[in-house]
């Protein structure tokens, strides 16, 4: 063997097996141990020569292998970069990690199942034309090269290593042609023809082709090849996406050009930002093609003790997140599992082999921020009293206690931090006796699962929240209400309203409402139509009277009320508010928190306000006849009164209060107007796209709009004519004169591929003119009042919603969800 083939050094004493051959990813290795030396090894040299012997050490830290030749003599060492292929026969078998392995480390109980790898087909083509094919139990990459684990049978495997310098190309996972044939998208003949054309193209190196096409100069090519060598021939995500047909070569070039102007932004994120690719497709192709599992960090409990194993600077620099450990290995969430640098940095820092899993970078960064900003130091930990429920299930309580108070503290902080960062309005803790505790949040009115917590932690989780809210942790039979100021426990300036409710199986559900601490929204930004805003401002200009905001729970009534108060808060008025709870704080307002426990309800607060020289009074809710009567009295004695009520429409509010026993004459004089509202999802401004609406869709939309106005005796012909006139008006103002252009949801990274981001309010404003006041005094029916209001210009909630559909703010099926007939 020539000295130029590989450099060998005799060694009297073999080096210890540090930085050894990594095991298969995401598997549990059985047997006496992992590559402790003594395994049979075969080495293939670039010139074709083969060497065999017994492994002494495989060192990834120094990039060398040491073995004892079969023919005897001293142990020999070779640089990995100068060998074409290394194959090691290992004793033992492989199995996926047990389902409980991650749970024992603090992960979700089902994570072992979620991260089980599959066996993948692989092909490696070497620079000299040789190839290697088979089935592998996953693969790994580092700065030295590619590690494969080809199967001998269903369980046994051996280990193969090929350095980057001798690999022309490789693939792990089903071949693209095979996938397309199997899915029935193309025929085998089509694939054969395409492969033949591809082979013709591959005879000439890509770099030379680029030079001939004048795409790059020879010097630029040399520089690119130098950069490529320094990057150790990393597989490009862009190449995989083009191969899968998700993007074109032209789109890839455009994304690479844009990426150069935004250094540090990964290519995948750039493609998603350019709306050339959906995030779920990006990570789906990586998981499917490469055989590397993907993980939803929103449903994964990150153990802070595992995070502490990796230096913070490495986590921040490489945008990676340690998830859990098993068998002396650490599972690492990363955006690009093909990039070996982050895994190598974590492996060097922890002394553990790294198993990469795929997760979006923005999700990784979000959890990192929460982990570093909200985990409570041990000295800040509040002790939990588990004795309160040991008499119920002592064994279970003791099992929960083994997790440690600090872990439960961090878990609660992570749940709240995650929910608030994603813009949730409510957090629901839903324990179950035997299965996992489900944590769900409400965002934009929709419920979605945030996290699955091991069942054994359910009582400790609820107890921690009760401690933070100042509730009785020994009381499990009655509902309790409390409040959390998270500033007392973490760096987050967040307040939550807490409600606990006993549920079956001796469990307690917890619902936490995230209270808005932001400034009030200006009236002009509430989404009111021009006519509705004019009616509201006319009511606010009057010196006294009562104005009501109505709608179901969570429709934004408090936000609207504070916007109206902010409009009046000019420093020349004394404004008192009675709220339960105080959700929005404003400078210049005197705000009172009601406390029914000491006899301070809404009615008592309003009576006290009348003795405190008010100009404007806001009472959070008219819950009973007494509160309504005091509000009417206050409005008739020179005060402007605001309040809320739970009714289905503005007109129904009038009849509801009359049914509560209000004097019709006093009430008619006092009432200025009613604003009824709903919230519906708003189209994402980043990805909404226009489309020409078909004539039948426009006609159906116009008929639905006009149906709200249809009189009892209106003929079908008159109704159809009015609908046609309405549609023509839309086309004239919102379309191109012949076609109405509506907007629809597409989906992007900002809106998590839902097509919607945030919510928009739908309004119905009832103003009481003298004719309407007379009907109120006569206690007219809801139908009579509604007919008069429609004649005088009232636009119903559904009509306001359809107007916002035509204007491109939302879509009609979202309006129908919140507007009853």
PDB file of N, CA, C and O in Angstrom, residues 1-11 43 45-46 49 51 65-67 69 74-79 82-83:
ATOM      1  N   UNK A   1       0.850  -1.206   0.000  1.00  0.00           N
ATOM      2  CA  UNK A   1       0.000   0.000   0.000  1.00  0.00           C
ATOM      3  C   UNK A   1       0.873   1.237   0.000  1.00  0.00           C
ATOM      4  O   UNK A   1       1.819   1.344   0.767  1.00  0.00           O
ATOM      5  N   UNK A   2       0.576   2.205  -0.848  1.00  0.00           N
ATOM      6  CA  UNK A   2       1.405   3.405  -0.949  1.00  0.00           C
ATOM      7  C   UNK A   2       1.098   4.363   0.175  1.00  0.00           C
ATOM      8  O   UNK A   2       0.023   4.373   0.747  1.00  0.00           O
ATOM      9  N   UNK A   3       2.075   5.221   0.459  1.00  0.00           N
ATOM     10  CA  UNK A   3       1.907   6.197   1.535  1.00  0.00           C
ATOM     11  C   UNK A   3       0.902   7.257   1.190  1.00  0.00           C
ATOM     12  O   UNK A   3       0.379   7.937   2.064  1.00  0.00           O
ATOM     13  N   UNK A   4       0.629   7.413  -0.120  1.00  0.00           N
ATOM     14  CA  UNK A   4      -0.329   8.443  -0.527  1.00  0.00           C
ATOM     15  C   UNK A   4      -1.774   7.989  -0.355  1.00  0.00           C
ATOM     16  O   UNK A   4      -2.681   8.797  -0.401  1.00  0.00           O
ATOM     17  N   UNK A   5      -1.969   6.688  -0.178  1.00  0.00           N
ATOM     18  CA  UNK A   5      -3.339   6.190  -0.027  1.00  0.00           C
ATOM     19  C   UNK A   5      -3.909   6.565   1.325  1.00  0.00           C
ATOM     20  O   UNK A   5      -5.016   7.048   1.438  1.00  0.00           O
ATOM     21  N   UNK A   6      -3.149   6.351   2.386  1.00  0.00           N
ATOM     22  CA  UNK A   6      -3.579   6.733   3.733  1.00  0.00           C
ATOM     23  C   UNK A   6      -2.350   6.784   4.612  1.00  0.00           C
ATOM     24  O   UNK A   6      -1.377   6.063   4.385  1.00  0.00           O
ATOM     25  N   UNK A   7      -2.361   7.606   5.631  1.00  0.00           N
ATOM     26  CA  UNK A   7      -1.230   7.728   6.547  1.00  0.00           C
ATOM     27  C   UNK A   7      -1.512   6.861   7.766  1.00  0.00           C
ATOM     28  O   UNK A   7      -2.544   7.019   8.427  1.00  0.00           O
ATOM     29  N   UNK A   8      -0.587   5.965   8.110  1.00  0.00           N
ATOM     30  CA  UNK A   8      -0.738   5.073   9.252  1.00  0.00           C
ATOM     31  C   UNK A   8       0.385   5.325  10.246  1.00  0.00           C
ATOM     32  O   UNK A   8       1.527   5.606   9.868  1.00  0.00           O
ATOM     33  N   UNK A   9       0.072   5.182  11.516  1.00  0.00           N
ATOM     34  CA  UNK A   9       1.058   5.370  12.584  1.00  0.00           C
ATOM     35  C   UNK A   9       0.950   4.190  13.528  1.00  0.00           C
ATOM     36  O   UNK A   9      -0.155   3.829  13.957  1.00  0.00           O
ATOM     37  N   UNK A  10       2.068   3.553  13.850  1.00  0.00           N
ATOM     38  CA  UNK A  10       2.050   2.446  14.802  1.00  0.00           C
ATOM     39  C   UNK A  10       1.837   2.984  16.209  1.00  0.00           C
ATOM     40  O   UNK A  10       2.368   4.032  16.581  1.00  0.00           O
ATOM     41  N   UNK A  11       1.087   2.242  16.993  1.00  0.00           N
ATOM     42  CA  UNK A  11       0.807   2.655  18.366  1.00  0.00           C
ATOM     43  C   UNK A  11       1.014   1.453  19.288  1.00  0.00           C
ATOM     44  O   UNK A  11       0.461   0.378  19.050  1.00  0.00           O
ATOM     45  N   UNK A  43     -12.085  -1.965   6.147  1.00  0.00           N
ATOM     46  CA  UNK A  43     -11.804  -0.649   5.600  1.00  0.00           C
ATOM     47  C   UNK A  43     -11.572  -0.778   4.100  1.00  0.00           C
ATOM     48  O   UNK A  43     -10.846  -1.684   3.651  1.00  0.00           O
ATOM     49  N   UNK A  45     -10.131   1.264   0.826  1.00  0.00           N
ATOM     50  CA  UNK A  45      -9.270   2.394   0.496  1.00  0.00           C
ATOM     51  C   UNK A  45      -9.622   2.953  -0.879  1.00  0.00           C
ATOM     52  O   UNK A  45     -10.237   2.255  -1.707  1.00  0.00           O
ATOM     53  N   UNK A  46      -9.247   4.200  -1.174  1.00  0.00           N
ATOM     54  CA  UNK A  46      -9.614   4.813  -2.459  1.00  0.00           C
ATOM     55  C   UNK A  46      -9.134   4.026  -3.659  1.00  0.00           C
ATOM     56  O   UNK A  46      -9.791   3.987  -4.695  1.00  0.00           O
ATOM     57  N   UNK A  49      -8.121  -1.185  -2.442  1.00  0.00           N
ATOM     58  CA  UNK A  49      -7.601  -2.139  -1.482  1.00  0.00           C
ATOM     59  C   UNK A  49      -8.522  -2.240  -0.273  1.00  0.00           C
ATOM     60  O   UNK A  49      -9.106  -1.254   0.164  1.00  0.00           O
ATOM     61  N   UNK A  51      -8.849  -3.685   3.809  1.00  0.00           N
ATOM     62  CA  UNK A  51      -8.146  -4.085   5.018  1.00  0.00           C
ATOM     63  C   UNK A  51      -9.162  -4.553   6.052  1.00  0.00           C
ATOM     64  O   UNK A  51     -10.276  -4.032   6.115  1.00  0.00           O
ATOM     65  N   UNK A  65      -9.240   6.500  13.012  1.00  0.00           N
ATOM     66  CA  UNK A  65      -9.647   5.168  13.414  1.00  0.00           C
ATOM     67  C   UNK A  65      -8.401   4.343  13.700  1.00  0.00           C
ATOM     68  O   UNK A  65      -7.393   4.438  12.981  1.00  0.00           O
ATOM     69  N   UNK A  66      -8.456   3.540  14.761  1.00  0.00           N
ATOM     70  CA  UNK A  66      -7.341   2.667  15.126  1.00  0.00           C
ATOM     71  C   UNK A  66      -7.849   1.233  15.144  1.00  0.00           C
ATOM     72  O   UNK A  66      -8.915   0.959  15.697  1.00  0.00           O
ATOM     73  N   UNK A  67      -7.076   0.328  14.530  1.00  0.00           N
ATOM     74  CA  UNK A  67      -7.497  -1.064  14.504  1.00  0.00           C
ATOM     75  C   UNK A  67      -6.279  -1.981  14.584  1.00  0.00           C
ATOM     76  O   UNK A  67      -5.146  -1.565  14.312  1.00  0.00           O
ATOM     77  N   UNK A  69      -4.635  -5.067  12.909  1.00  0.00           N
ATOM     78  CA  UNK A  69      -4.740  -5.838  11.667  1.00  0.00           C
ATOM     79  C   UNK A  69      -4.938  -7.328  11.926  1.00  0.00           C
ATOM     80  O   UNK A  69      -4.426  -7.881  12.907  1.00  0.00           O
ATOM     81  N   UNK A  74       1.627  -4.387  14.953  1.00  0.00           N
ATOM     82  CA  UNK A  74       1.167  -3.296  15.825  1.00  0.00           C
ATOM     83  C   UNK A  74      -0.159  -2.701  15.344  1.00  0.00           C
ATOM     84  O   UNK A  74      -0.516  -2.800  14.168  1.00  0.00           O
ATOM     85  N   UNK A  75      -0.892  -2.074  16.311  1.00  0.00           N
ATOM     86  CA  UNK A  75      -2.137  -1.381  15.954  1.00  0.00           C
ATOM     87  C   UNK A  75      -1.823  -0.242  14.995  1.00  0.00           C
ATOM     88  O   UNK A  75      -0.754   0.372  15.043  1.00  0.00           O
ATOM     89  N   UNK A  76      -2.775   0.056  14.112  1.00  0.00           N
ATOM     90  CA  UNK A  76      -2.559   1.084  13.101  1.00  0.00           C
ATOM     91  C   UNK A  76      -3.661   2.134  13.191  1.00  0.00           C
ATOM     92  O   UNK A  76      -4.789   1.843  13.572  1.00  0.00           O
ATOM     93  N   UNK A  77      -3.333   3.335  12.799  1.00  0.00           N
ATOM     94  CA  UNK A  77      -4.269   4.463  12.834  1.00  0.00           C
ATOM     95  C   UNK A  77      -4.319   5.116  11.461  1.00  0.00           C
ATOM     96  O   UNK A  77      -3.274   5.291  10.816  1.00  0.00           O
ATOM     97  N   UNK A  78      -5.532   5.478  11.033  1.00  0.00           N
ATOM     98  CA  UNK A  78      -5.705   6.174   9.760  1.00  0.00           C
ATOM     99  C   UNK A  78      -6.644   7.353   9.954  1.00  0.00           C
ATOM    100  O   UNK A  78      -7.549   7.322  10.800  1.00  0.00           O
ATOM    101  N   UNK A  79      -6.403   8.381   9.180  1.00  0.00           N
ATOM    102  CA  UNK A  79      -7.321   9.526   9.196  1.00  0.00           C
ATOM    103  C   UNK A  79      -8.613   9.138   8.486  1.00  0.00           C
ATOM    104  O   UNK A  79      -8.586   8.547   7.402  1.00  0.00           O
ATOM    105  N   UNK A  82      -9.247  10.019   4.768  1.00  0.00           N
ATOM    106  CA  UNK A  82      -8.471   9.393   3.710  1.00  0.00           C
ATOM    107  C   UNK A  82      -8.888   7.958   3.468  1.00  0.00           C
ATOM    108  O   UNK A  82      -8.197   7.203   2.770  1.00  0.00           O
ATOM    109  N   UNK A  83     -10.013   7.544   4.059  1.00  0.00           N
ATOM    110  CA  UNK A  83     -10.581   6.228   3.822  1.00  0.00           C
ATOM    111  C   UNK A  83     -11.869   6.392   3.030  1.00  0.00           C
ATOM    112  O   UNK A  83     -12.633   7.322   3.256  1.00  0.00           O
TER     113      UNK A  83
END
